[in-house]
Structure formats: C-alpha cells, structure tokens
Amino acid sequence: MSVGADHEEPVLGLSTWPIERLQAFTTDAGCQQLEAVRVVAQEHAYGSDRPREVRRQWAKLSLLANRRMHGDGPGDRARAVQQDFMLRMWVIDHLGSDDKDPDWSPEKLASDTLDALALTPPHARALTSSRHELPIEQIRELRRHKNLTAHLERLINHLHPGSTRDQLLLWAETRRLLP
C-alpha cells in the first residue's frame, strides 16, 4: 500500500516519520492512512521518554487524524468522538490540563461530552429498563452513550462544582445501567 505524496514509502513506515512530515501527510491522506497516522501519533504521545509538550504535539496530531477520518454513519461518528474523548482525557490525566487549549481543558471536554449525548439521563434510564423489548437501533444508541461516557468518572475529578459537573455525575450513574 502506498501513501499519497509519498508513494515510495509504505504506510508501515509512518512510525519513523518526524511529526512535521506526518502533519503534512495528514492533509491529503485517505481513511486507512489517517487511521495509521492516528495510531502512530497516539503511540508517540504515550511515550514517556519524550518531554510533555512534545507528547502533547503528538496527541494533537492524533486528534487531527481522528477528526478527519470519520465516516458519515452514526457508528463512525460515535467511534471518532469516543476516541477523541478518551485521548483528551488521557492527556488531561497524564500530562495535565491546559485551559488555554480547548483540547486539554476539562471544562471544554465536559461541554463537548454533553453536546455529543442525544439522550438525557432519565430517557436513557427509561430505555434501559425496557431494553429487552427495544429495537436493535435503540440498543445501539444506548451502547453509543455508554461508550461516549467511558471517561466521565476520571473527568469529574477535574471539574469545579457546578451544573456541568452535576450533569456528568448523573450521566456517570446512568452509565452503570446501560447495556
């Protein structure tokens, strides 16, 4: 498999590319190539042998690739959003928050999480109580909500008291009931 402007190099070689080259490559990369960039960049972000700011740059590249590659289906969008939330949460937990950068702001992540949820906690609970009678698409929607809230217990610890935190606490309780 070759890659856009770099036809001579296989995608497998992406792990050896410097960040600047991968950033440029991401502009024209296809879905599979973006997934490879996302994974490689995330691995670099997780590497504890690098300075914190370099790891944040790699995480930012992973977010960029992830945001560019999602499909149009609800499952594709939910997967991309979940990966986005989980990486942002990891950075906040391990590299610290940064309210100057919305990707590393706990308050912004909390807001983005609430914006991504189509159901309210009471509605999700009501659906969960009758899940055995639900059509498969509603069960999938409950699973999407469970996946989109996987980071909440960690995120709540980074938030100041207030209505956003209270809403996420309700979602954390509701998440435990979701299939």
C-alpha atoms as a printed R data frame, in Angstrom:
    type eleno elety resid chain resno       x      y      z
1   ATOM     1    CA   MET     A     1   0.000  0.000  0.000
2   ATOM     2    CA   SER     A     2   1.436  3.358 -0.948
3   ATOM     3    CA   VAL     A     3   0.724  6.757  0.511
4   ATOM     4    CA   GLY     A     4  -0.415  9.918 -1.316
5   ATOM     5    CA   ALA     A     5   2.510 12.252 -1.933
6   ATOM     6    CA   ASP     A     6   4.956  9.700 -0.546
7   ATOM     7    CA   HIS     A     7   4.247  6.862 -2.988
8   ATOM     8    CA   GLU     A     8   7.659  5.344 -2.464
9   ATOM     9    CA   GLU     A     9   7.144  4.616  1.242
10  ATOM    10    CA   PRO     A    10   4.676  2.133  2.701
11  ATOM    11    CA   VAL     A    11   2.252  3.193  5.430
12  ATOM    12    CA   LEU     A    12   4.046  0.835  7.786
13  ATOM    13    CA   GLY     A    13   6.991  3.244  7.758
14  ATOM    14    CA   LEU     A    14   4.925  6.066  9.269
15  ATOM    15    CA   SER     A    15   6.241  5.341 12.747
16  ATOM    16    CA   THR     A    16   9.676  6.571 11.667
17  ATOM    17    CA   TRP     A    17   8.449  9.838 10.149
18  ATOM    18    CA   PRO     A    18   9.005 13.110 12.022
19  ATOM    19    CA   ILE     A    19   5.884 14.884 13.257
20  ATOM    20    CA   GLU     A    20   6.122 17.678 10.664
21  ATOM    21    CA   ARG     A    21   6.051 15.174  7.810
22  ATOM    22    CA   LEU     A    22   3.087 13.327  9.302
23  ATOM    23    CA   GLN     A    23   1.213 16.602  9.796
24  ATOM    24    CA   ALA     A    24   1.702 17.470  6.132
25  ATOM    25    CA   PHE     A    25   0.781 13.931  5.069
26  ATOM    26    CA   THR     A    26  -2.473 14.116  7.064
27  ATOM    27    CA   THR     A    27  -3.741 16.881  4.791
28  ATOM    28    CA   ASP     A    28  -4.226 14.526  1.810
29  ATOM    29    CA   ALA     A    29  -4.319 11.089  3.445
30  ATOM    30    CA   GLY     A    30  -7.195  8.654  2.964
31  ATOM    31    CA   CYS     A    31  -9.149  6.951  5.732
32  ATOM    32    CA   GLN     A    32  -6.820  3.956  6.234
33  ATOM    33    CA   GLN     A    33  -3.784  6.207  6.130
34  ATOM    34    CA   LEU     A    34  -5.359  8.590  8.637
35  ATOM    35    CA   GLU     A    35  -6.038  5.669 10.955
36  ATOM    36    CA   ALA     A    36  -2.361  4.697 10.692
37  ATOM    37    CA   VAL     A    37  -1.317  8.282 11.469
38  ATOM    38    CA   ARG     A    38  -3.743  8.402 14.415
39  ATOM    39    CA   VAL     A    39  -2.307  5.232 15.914
40  ATOM    40    CA   VAL     A    40   1.341  6.186 15.336
41  ATOM    41    CA   ALA     A    41   0.820  9.684 16.755
42  ATOM    42    CA   GLN     A    42  -1.023  8.297 19.773
43  ATOM    43    CA   GLU     A    43   1.811  5.843 20.451
44  ATOM    44    CA   HIS     A    44   4.290  8.736 20.351
45  ATOM    45    CA   ALA     A    45   2.072 10.719 22.734
46  ATOM    46    CA   TYR     A    46   2.071  7.806 25.176
47  ATOM    47    CA   GLY     A    47   5.881  7.527 25.061
48  ATOM    48    CA   SER     A    48   7.114  8.640 28.473
49  ATOM    49    CA   ASP     A    49  10.643  9.220 27.173
50  ATOM    50    CA   ARG     A    50   9.596 12.487 25.497
51  ATOM    51    CA   PRO     A    51   9.016 15.931 27.037
52  ATOM    52    CA   ARG     A    52   5.434 16.781 27.972
53  ATOM    53    CA   GLU     A    53   4.960 19.400 25.228
54  ATOM    54    CA   VAL     A    54   6.264 17.062 22.527
55  ATOM    55    CA   ARG     A    55   3.829 14.414 23.715
56  ATOM    56    CA   ARG     A    56   1.007 16.973 23.524
57  ATOM    57    CA   GLN     A    57   2.015 17.782 19.922
58  ATOM    58    CA   TRP     A    58   1.803 14.094 19.032
59  ATOM    59    CA   ALA     A    59  -1.573 13.843 20.776
60  ATOM    60    CA   LYS     A    60  -2.784 16.872 18.812
61  ATOM    61    CA   LEU     A    61  -1.753 15.143 15.570
62  ATOM    62    CA   SER     A    62  -3.625 12.009 16.625
63  ATOM    63    CA   LEU     A    63  -6.732 14.117 17.263
64  ATOM    64    CA   LEU     A    64  -6.366 15.793 13.865
65  ATOM    65    CA   ALA     A    65  -6.130 12.460 12.035
66  ATOM    66    CA   ASN     A    66  -9.056 11.059 14.025
67  ATOM    67    CA   ARG     A    67 -11.246 14.083 13.327
68  ATOM    68    CA   ARG     A    68 -10.513 13.976  9.593
69  ATOM    69    CA   MET     A    69 -11.181 10.281  9.048
70  ATOM    70    CA   HIS     A    70 -14.611  9.548 10.490
71  ATOM    71    CA   GLY     A    71 -17.370  8.341  8.197
72  ATOM    72    CA   ASP     A    72 -20.890  9.668  7.964
73  ATOM    73    CA   GLY     A    73 -22.703  6.881  9.793
74  ATOM    74    CA   PRO     A    74 -23.705  7.292 13.445
75  ATOM    75    CA   GLY     A    75 -21.398  4.442 14.458
76  ATOM    76    CA   ASP     A    76 -18.431  6.005 12.646
77  ATOM    77    CA   ARG     A    77 -19.068  9.403 14.195
78  ATOM    78    CA   ALA     A    78 -19.536  7.927 17.676
79  ATOM    79    CA   ARG     A    79 -16.302  5.920 17.355
80  ATOM    80    CA   ALA     A    80 -14.357  9.025 16.322
81  ATOM    81    CA   VAL     A    81 -15.857 11.101 19.129
82  ATOM    82    CA   GLN     A    82 -15.170  8.383 21.701
83  ATOM    83    CA   GLN     A    83 -11.535  8.106 20.600
84  ATOM    84    CA   ASP     A    84 -11.264 11.890 20.744
85  ATOM    85    CA   PHE     A    85 -12.689 11.993 24.281
86  ATOM    86    CA   MET     A    86 -10.514  9.151 25.536
87  ATOM    87    CA   LEU     A    87  -7.259 10.652 24.208
88  ATOM    88    CA   ARG     A    88  -8.123 14.101 25.540
89  ATOM    89    CA   MET     A    89  -8.916 12.556 28.920
90  ATOM    90    CA   TRP     A    90  -5.628 10.644 28.892
91  ATOM    91    CA   VAL     A    91  -3.694 13.854 28.170
92  ATOM    92    CA   ILE     A    92  -5.513 15.711 30.947
93  ATOM    93    CA   ASP     A    93  -4.820 12.851 33.379
94  ATOM    94    CA   HIS     A    94  -1.188 12.219 32.452
95  ATOM    95    CA   LEU     A    95   0.149 15.469 31.025
96  ATOM    96    CA   GLY     A    96  -2.093 17.939 32.823
97  ATOM    97    CA   SER     A    97  -4.902 20.214 31.791
98  ATOM    98    CA   ASP     A    98  -4.445 23.468 29.903
99  ATOM    99    CA   ASP     A    99  -7.395 25.864 29.856
100 ATOM   100    CA   LYS     A   100  -5.718 27.857 27.049
101 ATOM   101    CA   ASP     A   101  -6.076 24.871 24.704
102 ATOM   102    CA   PRO     A   102  -9.645 23.579 24.358
103 ATOM   103    CA   ASP     A   103  -8.431 20.031 23.647
104 ATOM   104    CA   TRP     A   104  -6.792 19.845 27.079
105 ATOM   105    CA   SER     A   105  -9.437 21.759 29.043
106 ATOM   106    CA   PRO     A   106 -11.543 19.590 31.383
107 ATOM   107    CA   GLU     A   107 -14.405 22.101 31.181
108 ATOM   108    CA   LYS     A   108 -14.390 22.007 27.361
109 ATOM   109    CA   LEU     A   109 -14.215 18.203 27.354
110 ATOM   110    CA   ALA     A   110 -17.180 18.152 29.732
111 ATOM   111    CA   SER     A   111 -19.131 20.506 27.472
112 ATOM   112    CA   ASP     A   112 -18.233 18.505 24.354
113 ATOM   113    CA   THR     A   113 -19.318 15.314 26.081
114 ATOM   114    CA   LEU     A   114 -22.719 16.713 26.981
115 ATOM   115    CA   ASP     A   115 -23.125 18.059 23.437
116 ATOM   116    CA   ALA     A   116 -22.423 14.583 22.000
117 ATOM   117    CA   LEU     A   117 -25.176 12.908 24.018
118 ATOM   118    CA   ALA     A   118 -28.547 12.771 22.284
119 ATOM   119    CA   LEU     A   119 -30.401 11.315 25.268
120 ATOM   120    CA   THR     A   120 -30.962 12.693 28.740
121 ATOM   121    CA   PRO     A   121 -30.093 10.524 31.756
122 ATOM   122    CA   PRO     A   122 -33.807  9.951 32.599
123 ATOM   123    CA   HIS     A   123 -34.568  8.966 28.998
124 ATOM   124    CA   ALA     A   124 -31.569  6.615 28.876
125 ATOM   125    CA   ARG     A   125 -32.651  5.032 32.182
126 ATOM   126    CA   ALA     A   126 -36.196  4.564 30.900
127 ATOM   127    CA   LEU     A   127 -34.932  2.883 27.744
128 ATOM   128    CA   THR     A   128 -32.577  0.683 29.756
129 ATOM   129    CA   SER     A   129 -35.392 -0.571 31.962
130 ATOM   130    CA   SER     A   130 -37.176 -1.953 28.887
131 ATOM   131    CA   ARG     A   131 -34.105 -2.842 26.816
132 ATOM   132    CA   HIS     A   132 -35.235 -6.404 26.137
133 ATOM   133    CA   GLU     A   133 -38.155 -5.064 24.100
134 ATOM   134    CA   LEU     A   134 -36.207 -2.340 22.289
135 ATOM   135    CA   PRO     A   135 -35.376 -2.394 18.592
136 ATOM   136    CA   ILE     A   136 -31.703 -3.039 17.861
137 ATOM   137    CA   GLU     A   137 -31.055  0.590 16.836
138 ATOM   138    CA   GLN     A   138 -32.166  1.895 20.246
139 ATOM   139    CA   ILE     A   139 -29.917 -0.649 21.945
140 ATOM   140    CA   ARG     A   140 -27.069  0.572 19.727
141 ATOM   141    CA   GLU     A   141 -27.865  4.137 20.769
142 ATOM   142    CA   LEU     A   142 -27.629  3.150 24.429
143 ATOM   143    CA   ARG     A   143 -24.271  1.440 23.720
144 ATOM   144    CA   ARG     A   144 -23.037  4.586 21.945
145 ATOM   145    CA   HIS     A   145 -23.957  6.610 25.015
146 ATOM   146    CA   LYS     A   146 -22.140  4.154 27.231
147 ATOM   147    CA   ASN     A   147 -19.027  4.431 25.058
148 ATOM   148    CA   LEU     A   148 -19.252  8.235 24.855
149 ATOM   149    CA   THR     A   149 -19.320  8.452 28.646
150 ATOM   150    CA   ALA     A   150 -16.497  5.996 29.381
151 ATOM   151    CA   HIS     A   151 -14.202  8.794 30.600
152 ATOM   152    CA   LEU     A   152 -16.656 10.518 32.946
153 ATOM   153    CA   GLU     A   153 -15.512  9.218 36.312
154 ATOM   154    CA   ARG     A   154 -11.986 10.458 35.609
155 ATOM   155    CA   LEU     A   155 -13.197 13.735 34.106
156 ATOM   156    CA   ILE     A   156 -15.487 14.584 37.030
157 ATOM   157    CA   ASN     A   157 -12.435 14.697 39.314
158 ATOM   158    CA   HIS     A   158 -11.015 17.553 37.199
159 ATOM   159    CA   LEU     A   159 -14.147 19.726 37.230
160 ATOM   160    CA   HIS     A   160 -15.176 22.527 39.552
161 ATOM   161    CA   PRO     A   161 -18.561 22.190 41.269
162 ATOM   162    CA   GLY     A   162 -21.400 23.434 39.099
163 ATOM   163    CA   SER     A   163 -24.180 22.426 36.754
164 ATOM   164    CA   THR     A   164 -21.904 20.796 34.149
165 ATOM   165    CA   ARG     A   165 -20.279 18.606 36.796
166 ATOM   166    CA   ASP     A   166 -23.712 17.765 38.236
167 ATOM   167    CA   GLN     A   167 -24.990 16.718 34.793
168 ATOM   168    CA   LEU     A   168 -21.955 14.491 34.288
169 ATOM   169    CA   LEU     A   169 -22.442 12.928 37.716
170 ATOM   170    CA   LEU     A   170 -25.974 11.972 36.620
171 ATOM   171    CA   TRP     A   171 -24.552 10.503 33.433
172 ATOM   172    CA   ALA     A   172 -21.902  8.552 35.381
173 ATOM   173    CA   GLU     A   173 -24.674  6.999 37.499
174 ATOM   174    CA   THR     A   174 -26.786  6.306 34.399
175 ATOM   175    CA   ARG     A   175 -23.807  4.802 32.542
176 ATOM   176    CA   ARG     A   176 -23.625  1.957 35.077
177 ATOM   177    CA   LEU     A   177 -27.139  0.895 33.983
178 ATOM   178    CA   LEU     A   178 -26.535  0.982 30.243
179 ATOM   179    CA   PRO     A   179 -26.157 -2.297 28.329
